[in-house]
Amino acid sequence: MYCGSFKRNSINANIRIGFIADSNGGVGWLHGQGSDSENIDVYSEFVKGIDMILMGWNTYYQITTELSPTEWTYSDFTTYVFTHREMDSTEQIRFTNENPVTLLEKLKSGEGKNIWICGGASTVRQLVGADLIDQYYISVIPTLLGSGIRLFGNEGREIKLKLCSTQTYNGITDLVYTRR
């Protein structure tokens, strides 16, 4: 059942959400509705609870060539990048061709803070499929892409979630869920 109020003669739509990039992989739309005075620093609070990041090659490549080409933006964390490319790892960035499910299972059994799955639809889908994600931080951005790269594919099964918290700023709504 859907309840709401609408202006007379308005057009309402059931909108699909869940894109993490536009059709070309771009993320230039990842911002609020334009009022910097409404922005709050949710990132700093979020990263206090993590010490490790997992991401796919495409996310890593986009960060290092487009979003932050002069500085590794996640220097405070150990980052694992899933790739089949032969790359030299550093203490901060570890390139691996290990299966994301296998690696995450190993890392979860170790000591430390939380692990952030920072990006890569393929990586996220594999970990969702293996039911390894404990918390989902989902941001609803005030932009309708229409098409693009979906975060969640057609997993073929239902995953029940419980809403833990919400926060709204600059037109963005952050939703935090845990598995039920």
PDB file of C-alpha atoms in Angstrom:
ATOM      1  CA  MET A   1       0.000   0.000   0.000  1.00  0.00           C
ATOM      2  CA  TYR A   2       1.273   3.458  -0.846  1.00  0.00           C
ATOM      3  CA  CYS A   3       0.155   6.572   0.967  1.00  0.00           C
ATOM      4  CA  GLY A   4       1.064  10.133   0.141  1.00  0.00           C
ATOM      5  CA  SER A   5      -0.246  13.492  -0.871  1.00  0.00           C
ATOM      6  CA  PHE A   6       0.199  14.922  -4.310  1.00  0.00           C
ATOM      7  CA  LYS A   7      -0.582  18.104  -6.119  1.00  0.00           C
ATOM      8  CA  ARG A   8      -3.594  17.817  -8.316  1.00  0.00           C
ATOM      9  CA  ASN A   9      -2.611  16.827 -11.848  1.00  0.00           C
ATOM     10  CA  SER A  10       0.853  15.711 -10.748  1.00  0.00           C
ATOM     11  CA  ILE A  11       2.490  12.663 -12.233  1.00  0.00           C
ATOM     12  CA  ASN A  12       3.777  10.016  -9.860  1.00  0.00           C
ATOM     13  CA  ALA A  13       6.190   7.238 -10.661  1.00  0.00           C
ATOM     14  CA  ASN A  14       7.548   4.091  -9.117  1.00  0.00           C
ATOM     15  CA  ILE A  15      11.265   4.730  -9.487  1.00  0.00           C
ATOM     16  CA  ARG A  16      13.948   2.059  -9.417  1.00  0.00           C
ATOM     17  CA  ILE A  17      16.984   2.947  -7.378  1.00  0.00           C
ATOM     18  CA  GLY A  18      20.304   1.293  -6.832  1.00  0.00           C
ATOM     19  CA  PHE A  19      22.717   2.709  -9.403  1.00  0.00           C
ATOM     20  CA  ILE A  20      26.293   3.343  -8.292  1.00  0.00           C
ATOM     21  CA  ALA A  21      27.419   4.922 -11.544  1.00  0.00           C
ATOM     22  CA  ASP A  22      25.973   6.239 -14.760  1.00  0.00           C
ATOM     23  CA  SER A  23      26.047   4.198 -17.981  1.00  0.00           C
ATOM     24  CA  ASN A  24      29.645   5.274 -18.635  1.00  0.00           C
ATOM     25  CA  GLY A  25      30.801   4.508 -15.091  1.00  0.00           C
ATOM     26  CA  GLY A  26      30.770   8.182 -14.120  1.00  0.00           C
ATOM     27  CA  VAL A  27      30.012   9.378 -10.592  1.00  0.00           C
ATOM     28  CA  GLY A  28      29.904  13.133 -11.153  1.00  0.00           C
ATOM     29  CA  TRP A  29      26.329  13.118  -9.877  1.00  0.00           C
ATOM     30  CA  LEU A  30      27.344  11.953  -6.375  1.00  0.00           C
ATOM     31  CA  HIS A  31      26.511  15.154  -4.577  1.00  0.00           C
ATOM     32  CA  GLY A  32      23.517  16.707  -2.932  1.00  0.00           C
ATOM     33  CA  GLN A  33      21.143  19.302  -4.219  1.00  0.00           C
ATOM     34  CA  GLY A  34      23.711  22.056  -4.148  1.00  0.00           C
ATOM     35  CA  SER A  35      23.545  23.818  -0.795  1.00  0.00           C
ATOM     36  CA  ASP A  36      26.960  23.496   0.841  1.00  0.00           C
ATOM     37  CA  SER A  37      25.538  25.010   4.019  1.00  0.00           C
ATOM     38  CA  GLU A  38      23.496  21.800   4.403  1.00  0.00           C
ATOM     39  CA  ASN A  39      26.502  19.488   4.031  1.00  0.00           C
ATOM     40  CA  ILE A  40      27.690  17.634   7.104  1.00  0.00           C
ATOM     41  CA  ASP A  41      30.749  15.446   7.503  1.00  0.00           C
ATOM     42  CA  VAL A  42      29.265  11.947   7.652  1.00  0.00           C
ATOM     43  CA  TYR A  43      32.412  10.395   6.166  1.00  0.00           C
ATOM     44  CA  SER A  44      34.679  11.178   9.145  1.00  0.00           C
ATOM     45  CA  GLU A  45      32.236   9.579  11.557  1.00  0.00           C
ATOM     46  CA  PHE A  46      31.800   6.520   9.310  1.00  0.00           C
ATOM     47  CA  VAL A  47      35.524   5.812   8.883  1.00  0.00           C
ATOM     48  CA  LYS A  48      36.197   5.911  12.632  1.00  0.00           C
ATOM     49  CA  GLY A  49      34.831   2.385  12.751  1.00  0.00           C
ATOM     50  CA  ILE A  50      36.900   0.887   9.900  1.00  0.00           C
ATOM     51  CA  ASP A  51      40.518   0.024   9.275  1.00  0.00           C
ATOM     52  CA  MET A  52      40.301  -1.971   6.049  1.00  0.00           C
ATOM     53  CA  ILE A  53      38.772  -1.374   2.618  1.00  0.00           C
ATOM     54  CA  LEU A  54      37.935  -3.806  -0.169  1.00  0.00           C
ATOM     55  CA  MET A  55      37.319  -2.579  -3.714  1.00  0.00           C
ATOM     56  CA  GLY A  56      37.350  -3.755  -7.283  1.00  0.00           C
ATOM     57  CA  TRP A  57      39.813  -2.635  -9.947  1.00  0.00           C
ATOM     58  CA  ASN A  58      37.387  -0.237 -11.645  1.00  0.00           C
ATOM     59  CA  THR A  59      36.786   1.648  -8.387  1.00  0.00           C
ATOM     60  CA  TYR A  60      40.521   1.812  -7.681  1.00  0.00           C
ATOM     61  CA  TYR A  61      41.251   3.005 -11.212  1.00  0.00           C
ATOM     62  CA  GLN A  62      38.563   5.690 -11.073  1.00  0.00           C
ATOM     63  CA  ILE A  63      39.891   6.981  -7.741  1.00  0.00           C
ATOM     64  CA  THR A  64      43.510   7.129  -8.922  1.00  0.00           C
ATOM     65  CA  THR A  65      42.871   8.573 -12.387  1.00  0.00           C
ATOM     66  CA  GLU A  66      39.808  10.774 -11.959  1.00  0.00           C
ATOM     67  CA  LEU A  67      38.649  11.427  -8.395  1.00  0.00           C
ATOM     68  CA  SER A  68      41.986  11.808  -6.575  1.00  0.00           C
ATOM     69  CA  PRO A  69      44.882  11.314  -9.012  1.00  0.00           C
ATOM     70  CA  THR A  70      47.547  13.102  -6.962  1.00  0.00           C
ATOM     71  CA  GLU A  71      46.956  11.511  -3.555  1.00  0.00           C
ATOM     72  CA  TRP A  72      45.709   8.136  -2.316  1.00  0.00           C
ATOM     73  CA  THR A  73      42.582   9.240  -0.499  1.00  0.00           C
ATOM     74  CA  TYR A  74      42.426   6.180   1.775  1.00  0.00           C
ATOM     75  CA  SER A  75      45.956   6.380   3.198  1.00  0.00           C
ATOM     76  CA  ASP A  76      44.758   5.676   6.764  1.00  0.00           C
ATOM     77  CA  PHE A  77      43.508   2.207   5.824  1.00  0.00           C
ATOM     78  CA  THR A  78      44.747  -1.065   4.411  1.00  0.00           C
ATOM     79  CA  THR A  79      43.050  -1.425   1.027  1.00  0.00           C
ATOM     80  CA  TYR A  80      42.656  -4.652  -0.931  1.00  0.00           C
ATOM     81  CA  VAL A  81      42.035  -4.203  -4.655  1.00  0.00           C
ATOM     82  CA  PHE A  82      40.632  -7.159  -6.577  1.00  0.00           C
ATOM     83  CA  THR A  83      42.299  -7.462  -9.965  1.00  0.00           C
ATOM     84  CA  HIS A  84      43.796  -9.965 -12.374  1.00  0.00           C
ATOM     85  CA  ARG A  85      46.442  -7.414 -13.352  1.00  0.00           C
ATOM     86  CA  GLU A  86      49.984  -7.877 -12.097  1.00  0.00           C
ATOM     87  CA  MET A  87      50.507  -4.891  -9.793  1.00  0.00           C
ATOM     88  CA  ASP A  88      53.086  -4.181  -7.103  1.00  0.00           C
ATOM     89  CA  SER A  89      51.443  -3.954  -3.698  1.00  0.00           C
ATOM     90  CA  THR A  90      52.419  -1.459  -1.032  1.00  0.00           C
ATOM     91  CA  GLU A  91      51.804  -1.531   2.699  1.00  0.00           C
ATOM     92  CA  GLN A  92      48.604   0.485   2.185  1.00  0.00           C
ATOM     93  CA  ILE A  93      47.352  -0.971  -1.116  1.00  0.00           C
ATOM     94  CA  ARG A  94      47.362  -4.716  -1.672  1.00  0.00           C
ATOM     95  CA  PHE A  95      46.447  -5.992  -5.117  1.00  0.00           C
ATOM     96  CA  THR A  96      44.972  -9.479  -5.137  1.00  0.00           C
ATOM     97  CA  ASN A  97      43.392 -11.902  -7.541  1.00  0.00           C
ATOM     98  CA  GLU A  98      41.924 -13.880  -4.648  1.00  0.00           C
ATOM     99  CA  ASN A  99      38.190 -14.543  -4.693  1.00  0.00           C
ATOM    100  CA  PRO A 100      36.460 -11.704  -2.762  1.00  0.00           C
ATOM    101  CA  VAL A 101      34.357 -14.173  -0.760  1.00  0.00           C
ATOM    102  CA  THR A 102      37.392 -16.214   0.298  1.00  0.00           C
ATOM    103  CA  LEU A 103      39.425 -13.142   1.225  1.00  0.00           C
ATOM    104  CA  LEU A 104      36.614 -11.501   3.192  1.00  0.00           C
ATOM    105  CA  GLU A 105      35.971 -14.699   5.155  1.00  0.00           C
ATOM    106  CA  LYS A 106      39.670 -14.744   6.134  1.00  0.00           C
ATOM    107  CA  LEU A 107      39.771 -11.055   7.007  1.00  0.00           C
ATOM    108  CA  LYS A 108      36.571 -11.186   9.086  1.00  0.00           C
ATOM    109  CA  SER A 109      38.116 -13.823  11.337  1.00  0.00           C
ATOM    110  CA  GLY A 110      41.109 -11.579  12.108  1.00  0.00           C
ATOM    111  CA  GLU A 111      41.567  -8.751  14.569  1.00  0.00           C
ATOM    112  CA  GLY A 112      40.681  -5.166  13.851  1.00  0.00           C
ATOM    113  CA  LYS A 113      37.845  -2.797  13.163  1.00  0.00           C
ATOM    114  CA  ASN A 114      35.148  -3.077  10.518  1.00  0.00           C
ATOM    115  CA  ILE A 115      35.793  -3.691   6.829  1.00  0.00           C
ATOM    116  CA  TRP A 116      34.321  -1.337   4.233  1.00  0.00           C
ATOM    117  CA  ILE A 117      33.310  -2.678   0.831  1.00  0.00           C
ATOM    118  CA  CYS A 118      34.021   0.593  -0.953  1.00  0.00           C
ATOM    119  CA  GLY A 119      33.047  -0.240  -4.436  1.00  0.00           C
ATOM    120  CA  GLY A 120      32.697  -2.372  -7.374  1.00  0.00           C
ATOM    121  CA  ALA A 121      29.304  -3.748  -8.279  1.00  0.00           C
ATOM    122  CA  SER A 122      30.822  -7.138  -9.063  1.00  0.00           C
ATOM    123  CA  THR A 123      32.566  -7.314  -5.689  1.00  0.00           C
ATOM    124  CA  VAL A 124      29.428  -6.243  -3.809  1.00  0.00           C
ATOM    125  CA  ARG A 125      27.260  -8.746  -5.697  1.00  0.00           C
ATOM    126  CA  GLN A 126      29.594 -11.625  -4.866  1.00  0.00           C
ATOM    127  CA  LEU A 127      29.630 -10.720  -1.169  1.00  0.00           C
ATOM    128  CA  VAL A 128      25.849 -10.197  -1.049  1.00  0.00           C
ATOM    129  CA  GLY A 129      25.404 -13.547  -2.777  1.00  0.00           C
ATOM    130  CA  ALA A 130      27.535 -15.214  -0.086  1.00  0.00           C
ATOM    131  CA  ASP A 131      25.578 -13.362   2.626  1.00  0.00           C
ATOM    132  CA  LEU A 132      28.751 -11.809   4.057  1.00  0.00           C
ATOM    133  CA  ILE A 133      27.646  -8.196   4.410  1.00  0.00           C
ATOM    134  CA  ASP A 134      26.562  -7.389   7.945  1.00  0.00           C
ATOM    135  CA  GLN A 135      25.563  -3.736   7.495  1.00  0.00           C
ATOM    136  CA  TYR A 136      24.352  -1.868   4.441  1.00  0.00           C
ATOM    137  CA  TYR A 137      25.020   1.887   4.262  1.00  0.00           C
ATOM    138  CA  ILE A 138      22.849   3.141   1.426  1.00  0.00           C
ATOM    139  CA  SER A 139      22.720   6.769   0.336  1.00  0.00           C
ATOM    140  CA  VAL A 140      19.818   8.058  -1.708  1.00  0.00           C
ATOM    141  CA  ILE A 141      21.135  10.906  -3.886  1.00  0.00           C
ATOM    142  CA  PRO A 142      18.738  13.479  -5.401  1.00  0.00           C
ATOM    143  CA  THR A 143      19.479  12.501  -9.015  1.00  0.00           C
ATOM    144  CA  LEU A 144      17.527  10.144 -11.276  1.00  0.00           C
ATOM    145  CA  LEU A 145      20.014   8.483 -13.610  1.00  0.00           C
ATOM    146  CA  GLY A 146      17.532   6.418 -15.587  1.00  0.00           C
ATOM    147  CA  SER A 147      20.178   3.813 -16.376  1.00  0.00           C
ATOM    148  CA  GLY A 148      23.639   2.879 -15.252  1.00  0.00           C
ATOM    149  CA  ILE A 149      25.574   0.336 -13.228  1.00  0.00           C
ATOM    150  CA  ARG A 150      23.398  -1.292 -10.592  1.00  0.00           C
ATOM    151  CA  LEU A 151      24.827  -1.993  -7.159  1.00  0.00           C
ATOM    152  CA  PHE A 152      22.544  -4.968  -6.599  1.00  0.00           C
ATOM    153  CA  GLY A 153      21.838  -7.261  -9.512  1.00  0.00           C
ATOM    154  CA  ASN A 154      19.104  -9.818  -9.723  1.00  0.00           C
ATOM    155  CA  GLU A 155      20.336 -11.960  -6.854  1.00  0.00           C
ATOM    156  CA  GLY A 156      17.343 -14.239  -7.111  1.00  0.00           C
ATOM    157  CA  ARG A 157      16.757 -14.285  -3.389  1.00  0.00           C
ATOM    158  CA  GLU A 158      15.339 -11.988  -0.799  1.00  0.00           C
ATOM    159  CA  ILE A 159      17.512 -10.506   1.939  1.00  0.00           C
ATOM    160  CA  LYS A 160      15.565  -9.083   4.851  1.00  0.00           C
ATOM    161  CA  LEU A 161      17.026  -5.982   6.456  1.00  0.00           C
ATOM    162  CA  LYS A 162      16.342  -3.955   9.580  1.00  0.00           C
ATOM    163  CA  LEU A 163      16.619  -0.160   9.498  1.00  0.00           C
ATOM    164  CA  CYS A 164      19.046   1.031  12.192  1.00  0.00           C
ATOM    165  CA  SER A 165      19.437   4.716  11.437  1.00  0.00           C
ATOM    166  CA  THR A 166      18.783   7.479   8.944  1.00  0.00           C
ATOM    167  CA  GLN A 167      20.341  10.857   8.353  1.00  0.00           C
ATOM    168  CA  THR A 168      19.411  13.559   5.870  1.00  0.00           C
ATOM    169  CA  TYR A 169      21.574  16.426   4.631  1.00  0.00           C
ATOM    170  CA  ASN A 170      21.655  18.472   1.442  1.00  0.00           C
ATOM    171  CA  GLY A 171      18.906  16.354  -0.087  1.00  0.00           C
ATOM    172  CA  ILE A 172      20.826  13.099   0.521  1.00  0.00           C
ATOM    173  CA  THR A 173      19.348  10.456   2.790  1.00  0.00           C
ATOM    174  CA  ASP A 174      21.704   7.921   4.351  1.00  0.00           C
ATOM    175  CA  LEU A 175      20.085   4.675   5.428  1.00  0.00           C
ATOM    176  CA  VAL A 176      21.875   2.119   7.605  1.00  0.00           C
ATOM    177  CA  TYR A 177      20.507  -1.428   7.671  1.00  0.00           C
ATOM    178  CA  THR A 178      21.579  -4.677   9.279  1.00  0.00           C
ATOM    179  CA  ARG A 179      20.516  -8.160   8.257  1.00  0.00           C
ATOM    180  CA  ARG A 180      17.520  -9.522  10.120  1.00  0.00           C
TER     181      ARG A 180
END
